[in-house]
PDB file of C-alpha atoms in Angstrom:
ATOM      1  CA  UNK A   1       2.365-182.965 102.945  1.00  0.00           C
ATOM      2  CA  UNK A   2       1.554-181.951  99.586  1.00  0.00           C
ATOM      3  CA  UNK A   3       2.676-183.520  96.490  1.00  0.00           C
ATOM      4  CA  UNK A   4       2.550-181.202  93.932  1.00  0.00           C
ATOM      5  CA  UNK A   5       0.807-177.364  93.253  1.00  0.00           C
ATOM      6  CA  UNK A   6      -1.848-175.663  94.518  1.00  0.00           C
ATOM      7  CA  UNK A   7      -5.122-177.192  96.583  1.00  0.00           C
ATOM      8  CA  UNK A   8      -7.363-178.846  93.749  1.00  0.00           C
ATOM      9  CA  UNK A   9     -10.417-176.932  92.865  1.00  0.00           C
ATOM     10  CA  UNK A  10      -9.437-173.910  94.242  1.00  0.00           C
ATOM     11  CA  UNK A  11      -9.819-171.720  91.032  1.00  0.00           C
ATOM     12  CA  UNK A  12     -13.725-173.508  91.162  1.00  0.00           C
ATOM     13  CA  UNK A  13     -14.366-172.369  94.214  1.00  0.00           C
ATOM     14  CA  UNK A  14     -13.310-168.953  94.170  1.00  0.00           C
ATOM     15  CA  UNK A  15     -15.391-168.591  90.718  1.00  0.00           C
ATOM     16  CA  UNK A  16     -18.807-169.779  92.702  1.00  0.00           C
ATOM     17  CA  UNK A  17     -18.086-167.742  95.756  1.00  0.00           C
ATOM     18  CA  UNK A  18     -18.184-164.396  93.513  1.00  0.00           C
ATOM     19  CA  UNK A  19     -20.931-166.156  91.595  1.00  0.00           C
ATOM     20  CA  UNK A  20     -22.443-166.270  94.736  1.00  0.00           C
ATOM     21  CA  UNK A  21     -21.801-162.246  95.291  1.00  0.00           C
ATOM     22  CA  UNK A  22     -23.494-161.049  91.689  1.00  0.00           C
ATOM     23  CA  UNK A  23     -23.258-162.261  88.319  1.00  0.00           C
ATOM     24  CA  UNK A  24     -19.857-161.564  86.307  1.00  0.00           C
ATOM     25  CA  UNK A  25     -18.229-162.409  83.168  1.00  0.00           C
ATOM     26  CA  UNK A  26     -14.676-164.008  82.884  1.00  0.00           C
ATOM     27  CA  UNK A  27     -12.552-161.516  83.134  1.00  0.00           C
ATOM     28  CA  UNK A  28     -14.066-159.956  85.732  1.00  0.00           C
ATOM     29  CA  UNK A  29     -13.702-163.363  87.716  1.00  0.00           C
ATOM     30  CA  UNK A  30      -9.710-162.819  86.416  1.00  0.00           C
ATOM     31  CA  UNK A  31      -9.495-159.526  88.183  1.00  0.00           C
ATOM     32  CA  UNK A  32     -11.083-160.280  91.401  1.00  0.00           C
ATOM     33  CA  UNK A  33      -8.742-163.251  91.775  1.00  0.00           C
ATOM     34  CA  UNK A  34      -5.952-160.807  90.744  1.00  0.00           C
ATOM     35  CA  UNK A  35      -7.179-158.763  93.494  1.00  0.00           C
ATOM     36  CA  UNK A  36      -7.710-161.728  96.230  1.00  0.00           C
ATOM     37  CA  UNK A  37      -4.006-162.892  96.121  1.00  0.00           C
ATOM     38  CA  UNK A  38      -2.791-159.348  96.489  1.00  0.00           C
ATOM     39  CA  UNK A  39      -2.064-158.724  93.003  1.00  0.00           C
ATOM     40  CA  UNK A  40       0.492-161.923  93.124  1.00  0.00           C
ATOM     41  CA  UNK A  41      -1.635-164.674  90.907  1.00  0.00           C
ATOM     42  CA  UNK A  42      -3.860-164.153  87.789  1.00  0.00           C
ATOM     43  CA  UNK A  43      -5.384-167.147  86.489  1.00  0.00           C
ATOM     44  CA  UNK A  44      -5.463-167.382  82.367  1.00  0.00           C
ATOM     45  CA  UNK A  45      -8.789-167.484  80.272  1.00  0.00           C
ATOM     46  CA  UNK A  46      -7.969-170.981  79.633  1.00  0.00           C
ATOM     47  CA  UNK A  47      -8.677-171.872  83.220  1.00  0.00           C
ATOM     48  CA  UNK A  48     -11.494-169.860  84.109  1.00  0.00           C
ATOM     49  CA  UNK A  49     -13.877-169.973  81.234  1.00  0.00           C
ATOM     50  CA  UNK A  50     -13.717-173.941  81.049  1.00  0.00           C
ATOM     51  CA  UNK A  51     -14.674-173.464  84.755  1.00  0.00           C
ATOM     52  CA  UNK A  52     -17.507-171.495  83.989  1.00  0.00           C
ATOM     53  CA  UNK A  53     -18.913-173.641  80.540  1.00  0.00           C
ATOM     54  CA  UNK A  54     -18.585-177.013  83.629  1.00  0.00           C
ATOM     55  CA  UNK A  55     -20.747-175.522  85.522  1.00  0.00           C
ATOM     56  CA  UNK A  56     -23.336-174.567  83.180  1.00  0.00           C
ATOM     57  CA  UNK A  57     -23.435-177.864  81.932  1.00  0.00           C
ATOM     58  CA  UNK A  58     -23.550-178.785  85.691  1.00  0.00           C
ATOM     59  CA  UNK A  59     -26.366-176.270  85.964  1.00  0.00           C
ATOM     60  CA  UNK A  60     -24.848-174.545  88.622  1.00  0.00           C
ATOM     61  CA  UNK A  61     -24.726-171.486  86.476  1.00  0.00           C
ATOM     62  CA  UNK A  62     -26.619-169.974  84.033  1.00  0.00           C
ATOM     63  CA  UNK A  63     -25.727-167.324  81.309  1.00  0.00           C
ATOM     64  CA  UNK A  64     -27.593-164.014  81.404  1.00  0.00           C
ATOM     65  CA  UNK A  65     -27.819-161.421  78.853  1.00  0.00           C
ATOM     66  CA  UNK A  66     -27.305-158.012  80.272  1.00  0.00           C
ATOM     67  CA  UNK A  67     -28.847-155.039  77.607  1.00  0.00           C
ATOM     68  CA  UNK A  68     -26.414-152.602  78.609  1.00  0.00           C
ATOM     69  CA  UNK A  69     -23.306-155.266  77.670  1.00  0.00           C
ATOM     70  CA  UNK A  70     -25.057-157.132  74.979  1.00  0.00           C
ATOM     71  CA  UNK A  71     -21.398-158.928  73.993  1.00  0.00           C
ATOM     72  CA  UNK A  72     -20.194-160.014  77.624  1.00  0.00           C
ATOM     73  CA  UNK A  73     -21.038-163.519  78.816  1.00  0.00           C
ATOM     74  CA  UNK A  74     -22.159-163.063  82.062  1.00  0.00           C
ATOM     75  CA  UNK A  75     -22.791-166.327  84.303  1.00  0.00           C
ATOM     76  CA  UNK A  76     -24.720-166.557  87.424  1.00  0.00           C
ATOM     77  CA  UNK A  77     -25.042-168.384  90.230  1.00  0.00           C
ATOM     78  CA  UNK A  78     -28.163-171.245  90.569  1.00  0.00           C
ATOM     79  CA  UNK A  79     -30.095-172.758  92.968  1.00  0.00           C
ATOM     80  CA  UNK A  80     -28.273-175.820  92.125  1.00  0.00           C
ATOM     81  CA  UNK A  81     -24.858-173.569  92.039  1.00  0.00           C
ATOM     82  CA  UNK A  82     -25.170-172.747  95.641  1.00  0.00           C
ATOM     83  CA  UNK A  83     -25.957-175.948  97.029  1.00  0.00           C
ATOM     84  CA  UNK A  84     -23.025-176.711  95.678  1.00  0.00           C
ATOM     85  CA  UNK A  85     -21.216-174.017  97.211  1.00  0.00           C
ATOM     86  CA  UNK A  86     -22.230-175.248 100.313  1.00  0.00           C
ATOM     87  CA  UNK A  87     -20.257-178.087  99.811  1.00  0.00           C
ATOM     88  CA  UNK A  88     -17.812-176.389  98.354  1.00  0.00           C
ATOM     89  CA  UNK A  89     -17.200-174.314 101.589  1.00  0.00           C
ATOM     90  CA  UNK A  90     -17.223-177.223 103.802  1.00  0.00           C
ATOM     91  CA  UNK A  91     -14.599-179.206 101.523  1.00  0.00           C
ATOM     92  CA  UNK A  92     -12.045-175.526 101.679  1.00  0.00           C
ATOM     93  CA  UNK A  93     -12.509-175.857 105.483  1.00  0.00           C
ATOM     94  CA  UNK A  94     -10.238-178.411 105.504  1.00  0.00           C
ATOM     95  CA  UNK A  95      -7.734-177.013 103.000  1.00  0.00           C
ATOM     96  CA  UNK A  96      -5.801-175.032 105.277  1.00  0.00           C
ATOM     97  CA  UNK A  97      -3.165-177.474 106.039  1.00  0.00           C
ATOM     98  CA  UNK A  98      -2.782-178.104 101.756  1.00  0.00           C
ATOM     99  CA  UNK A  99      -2.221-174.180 101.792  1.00  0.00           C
ATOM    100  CA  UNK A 100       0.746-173.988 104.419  1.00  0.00           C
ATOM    101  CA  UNK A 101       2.551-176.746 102.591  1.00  0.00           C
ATOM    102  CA  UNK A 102       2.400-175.009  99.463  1.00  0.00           C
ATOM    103  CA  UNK A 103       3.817-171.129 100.876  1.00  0.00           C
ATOM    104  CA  UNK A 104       6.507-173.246 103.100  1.00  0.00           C
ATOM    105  CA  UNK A 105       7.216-175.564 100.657  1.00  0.00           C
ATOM    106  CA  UNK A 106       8.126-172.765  98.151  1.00  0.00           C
ATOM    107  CA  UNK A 107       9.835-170.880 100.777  1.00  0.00           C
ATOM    108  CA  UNK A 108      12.236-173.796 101.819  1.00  0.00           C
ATOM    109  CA  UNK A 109      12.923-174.660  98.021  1.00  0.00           C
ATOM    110  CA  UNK A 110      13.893-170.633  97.822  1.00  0.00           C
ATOM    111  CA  UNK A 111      16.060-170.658 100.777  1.00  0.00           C
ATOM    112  CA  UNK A 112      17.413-174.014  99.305  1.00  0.00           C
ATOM    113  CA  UNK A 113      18.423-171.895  96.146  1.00  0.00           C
ATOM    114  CA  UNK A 114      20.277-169.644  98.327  1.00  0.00           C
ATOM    115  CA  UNK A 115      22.180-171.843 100.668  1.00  0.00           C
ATOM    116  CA  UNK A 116      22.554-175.363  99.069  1.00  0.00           C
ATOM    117  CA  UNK A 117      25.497-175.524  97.317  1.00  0.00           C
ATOM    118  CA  UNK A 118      23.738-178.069  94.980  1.00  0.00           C
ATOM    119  CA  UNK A 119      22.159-175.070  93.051  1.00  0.00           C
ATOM    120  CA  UNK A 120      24.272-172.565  91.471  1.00  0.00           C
ATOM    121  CA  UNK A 121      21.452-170.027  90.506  1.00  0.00           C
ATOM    122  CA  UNK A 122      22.979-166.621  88.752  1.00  0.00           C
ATOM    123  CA  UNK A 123      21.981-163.611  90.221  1.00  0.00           C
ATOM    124  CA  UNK A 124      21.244-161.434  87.886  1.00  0.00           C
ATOM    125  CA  UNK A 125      21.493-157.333  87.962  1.00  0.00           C
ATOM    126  CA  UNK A 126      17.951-155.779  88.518  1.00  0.00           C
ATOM    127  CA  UNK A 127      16.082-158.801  89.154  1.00  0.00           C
ATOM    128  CA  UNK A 128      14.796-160.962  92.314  1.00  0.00           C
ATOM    129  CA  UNK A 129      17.920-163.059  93.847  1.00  0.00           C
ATOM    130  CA  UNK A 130      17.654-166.073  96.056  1.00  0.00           C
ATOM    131  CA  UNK A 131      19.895-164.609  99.110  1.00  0.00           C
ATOM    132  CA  UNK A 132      19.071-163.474 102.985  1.00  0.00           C
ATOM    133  CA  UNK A 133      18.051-159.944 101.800  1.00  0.00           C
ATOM    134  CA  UNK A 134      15.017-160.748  99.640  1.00  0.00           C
ATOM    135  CA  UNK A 135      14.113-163.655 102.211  1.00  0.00           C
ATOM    136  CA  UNK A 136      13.846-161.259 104.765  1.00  0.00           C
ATOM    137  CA  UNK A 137      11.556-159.064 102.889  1.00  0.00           C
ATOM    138  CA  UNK A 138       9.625-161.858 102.051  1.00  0.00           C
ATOM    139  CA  UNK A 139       8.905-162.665 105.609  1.00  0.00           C
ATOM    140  CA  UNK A 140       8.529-159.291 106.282  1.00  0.00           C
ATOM    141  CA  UNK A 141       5.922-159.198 104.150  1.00  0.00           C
ATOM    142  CA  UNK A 142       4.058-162.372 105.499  1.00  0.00           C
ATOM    143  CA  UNK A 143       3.960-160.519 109.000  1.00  0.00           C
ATOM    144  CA  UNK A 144       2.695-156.580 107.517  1.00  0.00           C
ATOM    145  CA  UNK A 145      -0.008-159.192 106.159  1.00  0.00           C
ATOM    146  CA  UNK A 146      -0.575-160.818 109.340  1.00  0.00           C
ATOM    147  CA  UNK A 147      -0.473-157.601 111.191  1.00  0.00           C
ATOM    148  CA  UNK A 148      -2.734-156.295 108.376  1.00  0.00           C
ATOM    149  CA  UNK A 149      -5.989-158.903 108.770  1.00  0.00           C
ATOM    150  CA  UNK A 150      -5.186-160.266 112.130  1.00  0.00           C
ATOM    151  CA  UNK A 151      -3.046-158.837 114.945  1.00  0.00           C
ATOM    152  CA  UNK A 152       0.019-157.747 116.046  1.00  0.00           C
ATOM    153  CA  UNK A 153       2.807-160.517 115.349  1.00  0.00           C
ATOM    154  CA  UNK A 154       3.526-162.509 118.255  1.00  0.00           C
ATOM    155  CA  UNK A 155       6.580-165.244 117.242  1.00  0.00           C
ATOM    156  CA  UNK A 156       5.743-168.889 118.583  1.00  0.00           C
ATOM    157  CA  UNK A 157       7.917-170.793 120.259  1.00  0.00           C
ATOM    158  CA  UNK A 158       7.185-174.209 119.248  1.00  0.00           C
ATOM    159  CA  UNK A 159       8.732-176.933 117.476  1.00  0.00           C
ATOM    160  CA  UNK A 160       6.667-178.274 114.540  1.00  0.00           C
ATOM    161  CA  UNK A 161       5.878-180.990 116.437  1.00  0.00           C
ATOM    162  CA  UNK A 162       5.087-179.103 119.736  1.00  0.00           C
ATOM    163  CA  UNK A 163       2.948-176.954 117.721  1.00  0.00           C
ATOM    164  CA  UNK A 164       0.800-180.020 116.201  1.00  0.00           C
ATOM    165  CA  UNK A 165       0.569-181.957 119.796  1.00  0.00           C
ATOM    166  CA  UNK A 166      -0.857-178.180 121.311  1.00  0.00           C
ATOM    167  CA  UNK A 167      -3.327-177.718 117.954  1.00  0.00           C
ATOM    168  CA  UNK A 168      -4.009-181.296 118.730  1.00  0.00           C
ATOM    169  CA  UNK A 169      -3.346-182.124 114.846  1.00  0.00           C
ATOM    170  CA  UNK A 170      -2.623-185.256 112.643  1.00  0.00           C
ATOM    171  CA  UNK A 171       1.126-184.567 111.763  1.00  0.00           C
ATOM    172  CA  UNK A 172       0.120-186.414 108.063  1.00  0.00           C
TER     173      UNK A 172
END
């Protein structure tokens, strides 16, 4: 279980995998990672470009100078940048587990808005409301995903803990 926010280094390695694809500038990056989460999480300049100046003092990425952009920094990808990616790639493998506990643990903390009395959180005209309706679409919208990049939606049956004795997984 996580503690708090997103898998570490995530931003990092998203910047050297489209490093990896062609050299980009910062905003660029911004977009594609705009366009990666589906539109739903833009990273600021403050979070990128400090990204970018580490690993050029790493040496994992080198500025270029394009002619046709002569006031863009562009940044690509080294020798040293993709061994590192390598590594990089291996590390994410085992993220997966750090990514579920962040969606479900801001789902449960939405449907805790909704239905513990604890929180008394105004809904306000015209805007998103913790309730069953906009839960609903927001699962909804996890399975049009699913069905989207995978396959039709088949519910499972298991328990959390029947589902990490058949994955054979660490419940931790």
């Amino acid at each position: 279980m996580r503690k708090s926010g997103p898998p570490k280094g995530l931003i990092s390695y998203l910047v050297l995998e489209l490093l990896d694809e062609k050299p980009r500038y910062g905003y660029e990056i911004l977009k594609e990672i705009r366009d990666i989460s589906g539109g739903h999480w833009e990273p600021s300049y403050g979070s990128v470009y400090p990204i970018l100046y580490k690993f050029e003092e790493k040496e994992w990425a080198q500025r270029i100078e394009r002619e046709d952009e002569p006031d863009r920094k562009y940044f690509e990808l080294t020798e040293a940048g993709r061994e590192e990616l390598e590594e990089k790639r291996k590390e994410s493998g085992g993220k997966a587990h750090d990514f579920a506990d962040v969606i479900l643990g801001f789902y449960h903390v939405f449907v805790a808005f909704a239905t513990d009395d604890r929180f008394e959180v105004a809904d306000l005209p015209g805007e998103w409301q913790f309730n069953e309706t906009f839960s609903s679409w927001i699962v909804e919208q996890i399975i049009r995903h699913h069905e989207r990049d995978f396959e039709e939606f088949e519910r499972i049956p298991d328990t959390p803990e029947e589902f990490y004795e058949r994955m054979e997984l660490d419940e931790e």
